[in-house]
Amino acid sequence: MVTLILIIIGIVVFTVLMVMLIDKFLPQKMKPIISIVLGLLSLLFAYLIYESITGPIRFQEVKEERFAKVINTLKDIRLSQEAHKSVTGKYANDFKSLVSFVDGAEYTITTQKDSSFMRFNKAFGIDMPVDTVIIDTLGTRAVRDSLFKKDTRYKNMMNVPGVPGKTFEMKADIIDKGGYKAPVYEVTVAKSDILADQPKDLLSRENAQVSVEEVNGTHITVGSLVQVSTSGNWPPIYDRKGDN
């Protein structure tokens, strides 16, 4: 905003000085030509001012629309990875195995209830009740139906929305946390890939974002390879726009 104000002040001062110089020093026959040139320059400056105001607004609209689509896909990946860990005990390291898992894996549906039975206690010489938990298997349910119902969008969840030919980067690992071997994963995509066709100065400004209302840093990411976390680095506003 300060830069815009300085530009406007500079244009006004320049215009006033030029008018004074034309009126004082130029021959009468040259004045119409100079007036036309000044008029064209005024139109150019007006356009530049208009772009300086509306450019960031358009960028913000494009950014939010594209980020929302990317984040929704990252949520699908997170759901799929959490299901993979629930069934196999670890995260998938690549999209081929993750899609294959969603396509064919099943959850085991169980129920459990508290119970007890009598057991002879040698110390007391009598039968005494012992508490236990009975787990019954009720059946199975396809992971695909549980997560996506009849929607097949998971088959393309490796592709970055709106960026033809670009796929998310995904890695999985096992890290040591206080002696506990914890499965972790991370999925990421660069903002510069999502906004490749946008003005470079606005993209540079976006990559330097530090705000609780924005996606900070140069990438949009879910999960972590150094922390036990399945969170994304986007603000809550993108969850309110349409969570899974």
PDB file of N, CA, C and O in Angstrom, residues 62-63 65-71 73-74 156-169 188-198 200 203 218 220:
ATOM      1  N   VAL A  62      -7.248 -16.913  -7.051  1.00  0.00           N
ATOM      2  CA  VAL A  62      -6.720 -18.096  -7.747  1.00  0.00           C
ATOM      3  C   VAL A  62      -6.044 -19.025  -6.741  1.00  0.00           C
ATOM      4  O   VAL A  62      -6.242 -20.250  -6.759  1.00  0.00           O
ATOM      5  N   LYS A  63      -5.243 -18.448  -5.868  1.00  0.00           N
ATOM      6  CA  LYS A  63      -4.502 -19.236  -4.881  1.00  0.00           C
ATOM      7  C   LYS A  63      -5.451 -20.026  -3.981  1.00  0.00           C
ATOM      8  O   LYS A  63      -5.271 -21.240  -3.782  1.00  0.00           O
ATOM      9  N   GLU A  65      -8.556 -20.917  -4.454  1.00  0.00           N
ATOM     10  CA  GLU A  65      -9.291 -21.947  -5.191  1.00  0.00           C
ATOM     11  C   GLU A  65      -8.399 -23.167  -5.453  1.00  0.00           C
ATOM     12  O   GLU A  65      -8.820 -24.315  -5.246  1.00  0.00           O
ATOM     13  N   ARG A  66      -7.175 -22.934  -5.885  1.00  0.00           N
ATOM     14  CA  ARG A  66      -6.273 -24.056  -6.189  1.00  0.00           C
ATOM     15  C   ARG A  66      -5.813 -24.762  -4.922  1.00  0.00           C
ATOM     16  O   ARG A  66      -5.738 -25.996  -4.870  1.00  0.00           O
ATOM     17  N   PHE A  67      -5.487 -23.993  -3.886  1.00  0.00           N
ATOM     18  CA  PHE A  67      -5.048 -24.603  -2.634  1.00  0.00           C
ATOM     19  C   PHE A  67      -6.146 -25.491  -2.051  1.00  0.00           C
ATOM     20  O   PHE A  67      -5.872 -26.562  -1.513  1.00  0.00           O
ATOM     21  N   ALA A  68      -7.405 -25.041  -2.144  1.00  0.00           N
ATOM     22  CA  ALA A  68      -8.523 -25.826  -1.598  1.00  0.00           C
ATOM     23  C   ALA A  68      -8.610 -27.188  -2.271  1.00  0.00           C
ATOM     24  O   ALA A  68      -8.817 -28.218  -1.610  1.00  0.00           O
ATOM     25  N   LYS A  69      -8.436 -27.226  -3.595  1.00  0.00           N
ATOM     26  CA  LYS A  69      -8.490 -28.494  -4.322  1.00  0.00           C
ATOM     27  C   LYS A  69      -7.321 -29.401  -3.943  1.00  0.00           C
ATOM     28  O   LYS A  69      -7.489 -30.609  -3.756  1.00  0.00           O
ATOM     29  N   VAL A  70      -6.143 -28.816  -3.837  1.00  0.00           N
ATOM     30  CA  VAL A  70      -4.951 -29.590  -3.458  1.00  0.00           C
ATOM     31  C   VAL A  70      -5.120 -30.155  -2.049  1.00  0.00           C
ATOM     32  O   VAL A  70      -4.834 -31.337  -1.795  1.00  0.00           O
ATOM     33  N   ILE A  71      -5.595 -29.337  -1.127  1.00  0.00           N
ATOM     34  CA  ILE A  71      -5.740 -29.769   0.265  1.00  0.00           C
ATOM     35  C   ILE A  71      -6.801 -30.851   0.396  1.00  0.00           C
ATOM     36  O   ILE A  71      -6.638 -31.807   1.169  1.00  0.00           O
ATOM     37  N   THR A  73      -7.438 -33.115  -1.780  1.00  0.00           N
ATOM     38  CA  THR A  73      -6.790 -34.352  -2.224  1.00  0.00           C
ATOM     39  C   THR A  73      -5.826 -34.868  -1.162  1.00  0.00           C
ATOM     40  O   THR A  73      -5.741 -36.084  -0.922  1.00  0.00           O
ATOM     41  N   LEU A  74      -5.103 -33.964  -0.505  1.00  0.00           N
ATOM     42  CA  LEU A  74      -4.215 -34.381   0.580  1.00  0.00           C
ATOM     43  C   LEU A  74      -5.006 -35.023   1.724  1.00  0.00           C
ATOM     44  O   LEU A  74      -4.505 -35.959   2.378  1.00  0.00           O
ATOM     45  N   ASN A 156      -6.850 -41.477  -8.513  1.00  0.00           N
ATOM     46  CA  ASN A 156      -6.033 -40.384  -9.059  1.00  0.00           C
ATOM     47  C   ASN A 156      -5.483 -39.465  -7.977  1.00  0.00           C
ATOM     48  O   ASN A 156      -5.067 -38.345  -8.266  1.00  0.00           O
ATOM     49  N   MET A 157      -5.455 -39.926  -6.727  1.00  0.00           N
ATOM     50  CA  MET A 157      -5.071 -39.024  -5.644  1.00  0.00           C
ATOM     51  C   MET A 157      -3.584 -38.674  -5.662  1.00  0.00           C
ATOM     52  O   MET A 157      -3.141 -37.773  -4.955  1.00  0.00           O
ATOM     53  N   MET A 158      -2.810 -39.368  -6.489  1.00  0.00           N
ATOM     54  CA  MET A 158      -1.390 -39.016  -6.606  1.00  0.00           C
ATOM     55  C   MET A 158      -1.176 -37.767  -7.461  1.00  0.00           C
ATOM     56  O   MET A 158      -0.120 -37.141  -7.403  1.00  0.00           O
ATOM     57  N   ASN A 159      -2.178 -37.386  -8.259  1.00  0.00           N
ATOM     58  CA  ASN A 159      -2.055 -36.257  -9.179  1.00  0.00           C
ATOM     59  C   ASN A 159      -2.415 -34.938  -8.491  1.00  0.00           C
ATOM     60  O   ASN A 159      -3.448 -34.839  -7.823  1.00  0.00           O
ATOM     61  N   VAL A 160      -1.582 -33.924  -8.685  1.00  0.00           N
ATOM     62  CA  VAL A 160      -1.850 -32.602  -8.117  1.00  0.00           C
ATOM     63  C   VAL A 160      -2.964 -31.940  -8.929  1.00  0.00           C
ATOM     64  O   VAL A 160      -2.801 -31.736 -10.144  1.00  0.00           O
ATOM     65  N   PRO A 161      -4.107 -31.595  -8.315  1.00  0.00           N
ATOM     66  CA  PRO A 161      -5.222 -30.998  -9.062  1.00  0.00           C
ATOM     67  C   PRO A 161      -4.820 -29.718  -9.776  1.00  0.00           C
ATOM     68  O   PRO A 161      -4.158 -28.850  -9.205  1.00  0.00           O
ATOM     69  N   GLY A 162      -5.186 -29.613 -11.055  1.00  0.00           N
ATOM     70  CA  GLY A 162      -4.936 -28.392 -11.817  1.00  0.00           C
ATOM     71  C   GLY A 162      -3.530 -28.244 -12.343  1.00  0.00           C
ATOM     72  O   GLY A 162      -3.202 -27.233 -12.959  1.00  0.00           O
ATOM     73  N   VAL A 163      -2.666 -29.258 -12.105  1.00  0.00           N
ATOM     74  CA  VAL A 163      -1.286 -29.188 -12.599  1.00  0.00           C
ATOM     75  C   VAL A 163      -1.006 -30.459 -13.404  1.00  0.00           C
ATOM     76  O   VAL A 163      -0.539 -31.458 -12.854  1.00  0.00           O
ATOM     77  N   PRO A 164      -1.327 -30.456 -14.699  1.00  0.00           N
ATOM     78  CA  PRO A 164      -1.165 -31.658 -15.523  1.00  0.00           C
ATOM     79  C   PRO A 164       0.260 -32.221 -15.467  1.00  0.00           C
ATOM     80  O   PRO A 164       1.234 -31.486 -15.590  1.00  0.00           O
ATOM     81  N   GLY A 165       0.349 -33.533 -15.243  1.00  0.00           N
ATOM     82  CA  GLY A 165       1.649 -34.199 -15.239  1.00  0.00           C
ATOM     83  C   GLY A 165       2.400 -34.123 -13.926  1.00  0.00           C
ATOM     84  O   GLY A 165       3.466 -34.731 -13.782  1.00  0.00           O
ATOM     85  N   LYS A 166       1.877 -33.383 -12.949  1.00  0.00           N
ATOM     86  CA  LYS A 166       2.560 -33.230 -11.665  1.00  0.00           C
ATOM     87  C   LYS A 166       1.924 -34.126 -10.611  1.00  0.00           C
ATOM     88  O   LYS A 166       0.711 -34.137 -10.442  1.00  0.00           O
ATOM     89  N   THR A 167       2.761 -34.898  -9.893  1.00  0.00           N
ATOM     90  CA  THR A 167       2.272 -35.754  -8.821  1.00  0.00           C
ATOM     91  C   THR A 167       2.845 -35.304  -7.477  1.00  0.00           C
ATOM     92  O   THR A 167       3.892 -34.656  -7.418  1.00  0.00           O
ATOM     93  N   PHE A 168       2.137 -35.635  -6.414  1.00  0.00           N
ATOM     94  CA  PHE A 168       2.626 -35.340  -5.068  1.00  0.00           C
ATOM     95  C   PHE A 168       3.869 -36.180  -4.774  1.00  0.00           C
ATOM     96  O   PHE A 168       4.017 -37.291  -5.270  1.00  0.00           O
ATOM     97  N   GLU A 169       4.738 -35.630  -3.943  1.00  0.00           N
ATOM     98  CA  GLU A 169       5.881 -36.389  -3.444  1.00  0.00           C
ATOM     99  C   GLU A 169       5.466 -37.050  -2.133  1.00  0.00           C
ATOM    100  O   GLU A 169       4.974 -36.374  -1.226  1.00  0.00           O
ATOM    101  N   THR A 188       3.867 -33.995   0.017  1.00  0.00           N
ATOM    102  CA  THR A 188       4.120 -32.569  -0.164  1.00  0.00           C
ATOM    103  C   THR A 188       4.076 -32.166  -1.634  1.00  0.00           C
ATOM    104  O   THR A 188       4.274 -32.995  -2.523  1.00  0.00           O
ATOM    105  N   VAL A 189       3.802 -30.882  -1.865  1.00  0.00           N
ATOM    106  CA  VAL A 189       3.863 -30.303  -3.214  1.00  0.00           C
ATOM    107  C   VAL A 189       4.265 -28.841  -3.068  1.00  0.00           C
ATOM    108  O   VAL A 189       3.863 -28.159  -2.115  1.00  0.00           O
ATOM    109  N   ALA A 190       5.079 -28.347  -3.983  1.00  0.00           N
ATOM    110  CA  ALA A 190       5.557 -26.965  -3.927  1.00  0.00           C
ATOM    111  C   ALA A 190       4.477 -25.992  -4.384  1.00  0.00           C
ATOM    112  O   ALA A 190       3.751 -26.258  -5.346  1.00  0.00           O
ATOM    113  N   LYS A 191       4.375 -24.871  -3.704  1.00  0.00           N
ATOM    114  CA  LYS A 191       3.451 -23.818  -4.136  1.00  0.00           C
ATOM    115  C   LYS A 191       3.792 -23.331  -5.546  1.00  0.00           C
ATOM    116  O   LYS A 191       2.901 -22.970  -6.319  1.00  0.00           O
ATOM    117  N   SER A 192       5.084 -23.329  -5.865  1.00  0.00           N
ATOM    118  CA  SER A 192       5.508 -22.845  -7.181  1.00  0.00           C
ATOM    119  C   SER A 192       4.986 -23.732  -8.300  1.00  0.00           C
ATOM    120  O   SER A 192       4.831 -23.265  -9.439  1.00  0.00           O
ATOM    121  N   ASP A 193       4.702 -25.003  -8.015  1.00  0.00           N
ATOM    122  CA  ASP A 193       4.089 -25.878  -9.017  1.00  0.00           C
ATOM    123  C   ASP A 193       2.602 -25.577  -9.176  1.00  0.00           C
ATOM    124  O   ASP A 193       2.064 -25.583 -10.286  1.00  0.00           O
ATOM    125  N   ILE A 194       1.946 -25.300  -8.065  1.00  0.00           N
ATOM    126  CA  ILE A 194       0.501 -25.028  -8.093  1.00  0.00           C
ATOM    127  C   ILE A 194       0.216 -23.675  -8.742  1.00  0.00           C
ATOM    128  O   ILE A 194      -0.791 -23.506  -9.432  1.00  0.00           O
ATOM    129  N   LEU A 195       1.110 -22.707  -8.523  1.00  0.00           N
ATOM    130  CA  LEU A 195       0.900 -21.331  -8.987  1.00  0.00           C
ATOM    131  C   LEU A 195       1.930 -20.938 -10.045  1.00  0.00           C
ATOM    132  O   LEU A 195       2.319 -19.778 -10.130  1.00  0.00           O
ATOM    133  N   ALA A 196       2.325 -21.892 -10.861  1.00  0.00           N
ATOM    134  CA  ALA A 196       3.410 -21.652 -11.830  1.00  0.00           C
ATOM    135  C   ALA A 196       3.082 -20.557 -12.833  1.00  0.00           C
ATOM    136  O   ALA A 196       3.987 -19.889 -13.346  1.00  0.00           O
ATOM    137  N   ASP A 197       1.801 -20.345 -13.136  1.00  0.00           N
ATOM    138  CA  ASP A 197       1.419 -19.358 -14.147  1.00  0.00           C
ATOM    139  C   ASP A 197       1.116 -17.984 -13.554  1.00  0.00           C
ATOM    140  O   ASP A 197       0.684 -17.081 -14.267  1.00  0.00           O
ATOM    141  N   GLN A 198       1.349 -17.816 -12.276  1.00  0.00           N
ATOM    142  CA  GLN A 198       1.048 -16.554 -11.609  1.00  0.00           C
ATOM    143  C   GLN A 198       2.279 -15.641 -11.571  1.00  0.00           C
ATOM    144  O   GLN A 198       3.401 -16.100 -11.759  1.00  0.00           O
ATOM    145  N   LYS A 200       5.530 -13.742 -10.743  1.00  0.00           N
ATOM    146  CA  LYS A 200       6.628 -14.234  -9.925  1.00  0.00           C
ATOM    147  C   LYS A 200       6.803 -13.446  -8.633  1.00  0.00           C
ATOM    148  O   LYS A 200       7.178 -14.013  -7.600  1.00  0.00           O
ATOM    149  N   LEU A 203       4.216 -14.682  -6.240  1.00  0.00           N
ATOM    150  CA  LEU A 203       4.563 -16.036  -5.810  1.00  0.00           C
ATOM    151  C   LEU A 203       5.682 -15.998  -4.770  1.00  0.00           C
ATOM    152  O   LEU A 203       5.638 -16.727  -3.769  1.00  0.00           O
ATOM    153  N   THR A 218       7.088 -22.834   1.635  1.00  0.00           N
ATOM    154  CA  THR A 218       7.114 -22.978   0.176  1.00  0.00           C
ATOM    155  C   THR A 218       6.323 -24.178  -0.325  1.00  0.00           C
ATOM    156  O   THR A 218       6.163 -24.342  -1.528  1.00  0.00           O
ATOM    157  N   ILE A 220       2.886 -27.139   0.415  1.00  0.00           N
ATOM    158  CA  ILE A 220       1.714 -27.617   1.156  1.00  0.00           C
ATOM    159  C   ILE A 220       2.001 -29.062   1.525  1.00  0.00           C
ATOM    160  O   ILE A 220       2.329 -29.881   0.666  1.00  0.00           O
TER     161      ILE A 220
END
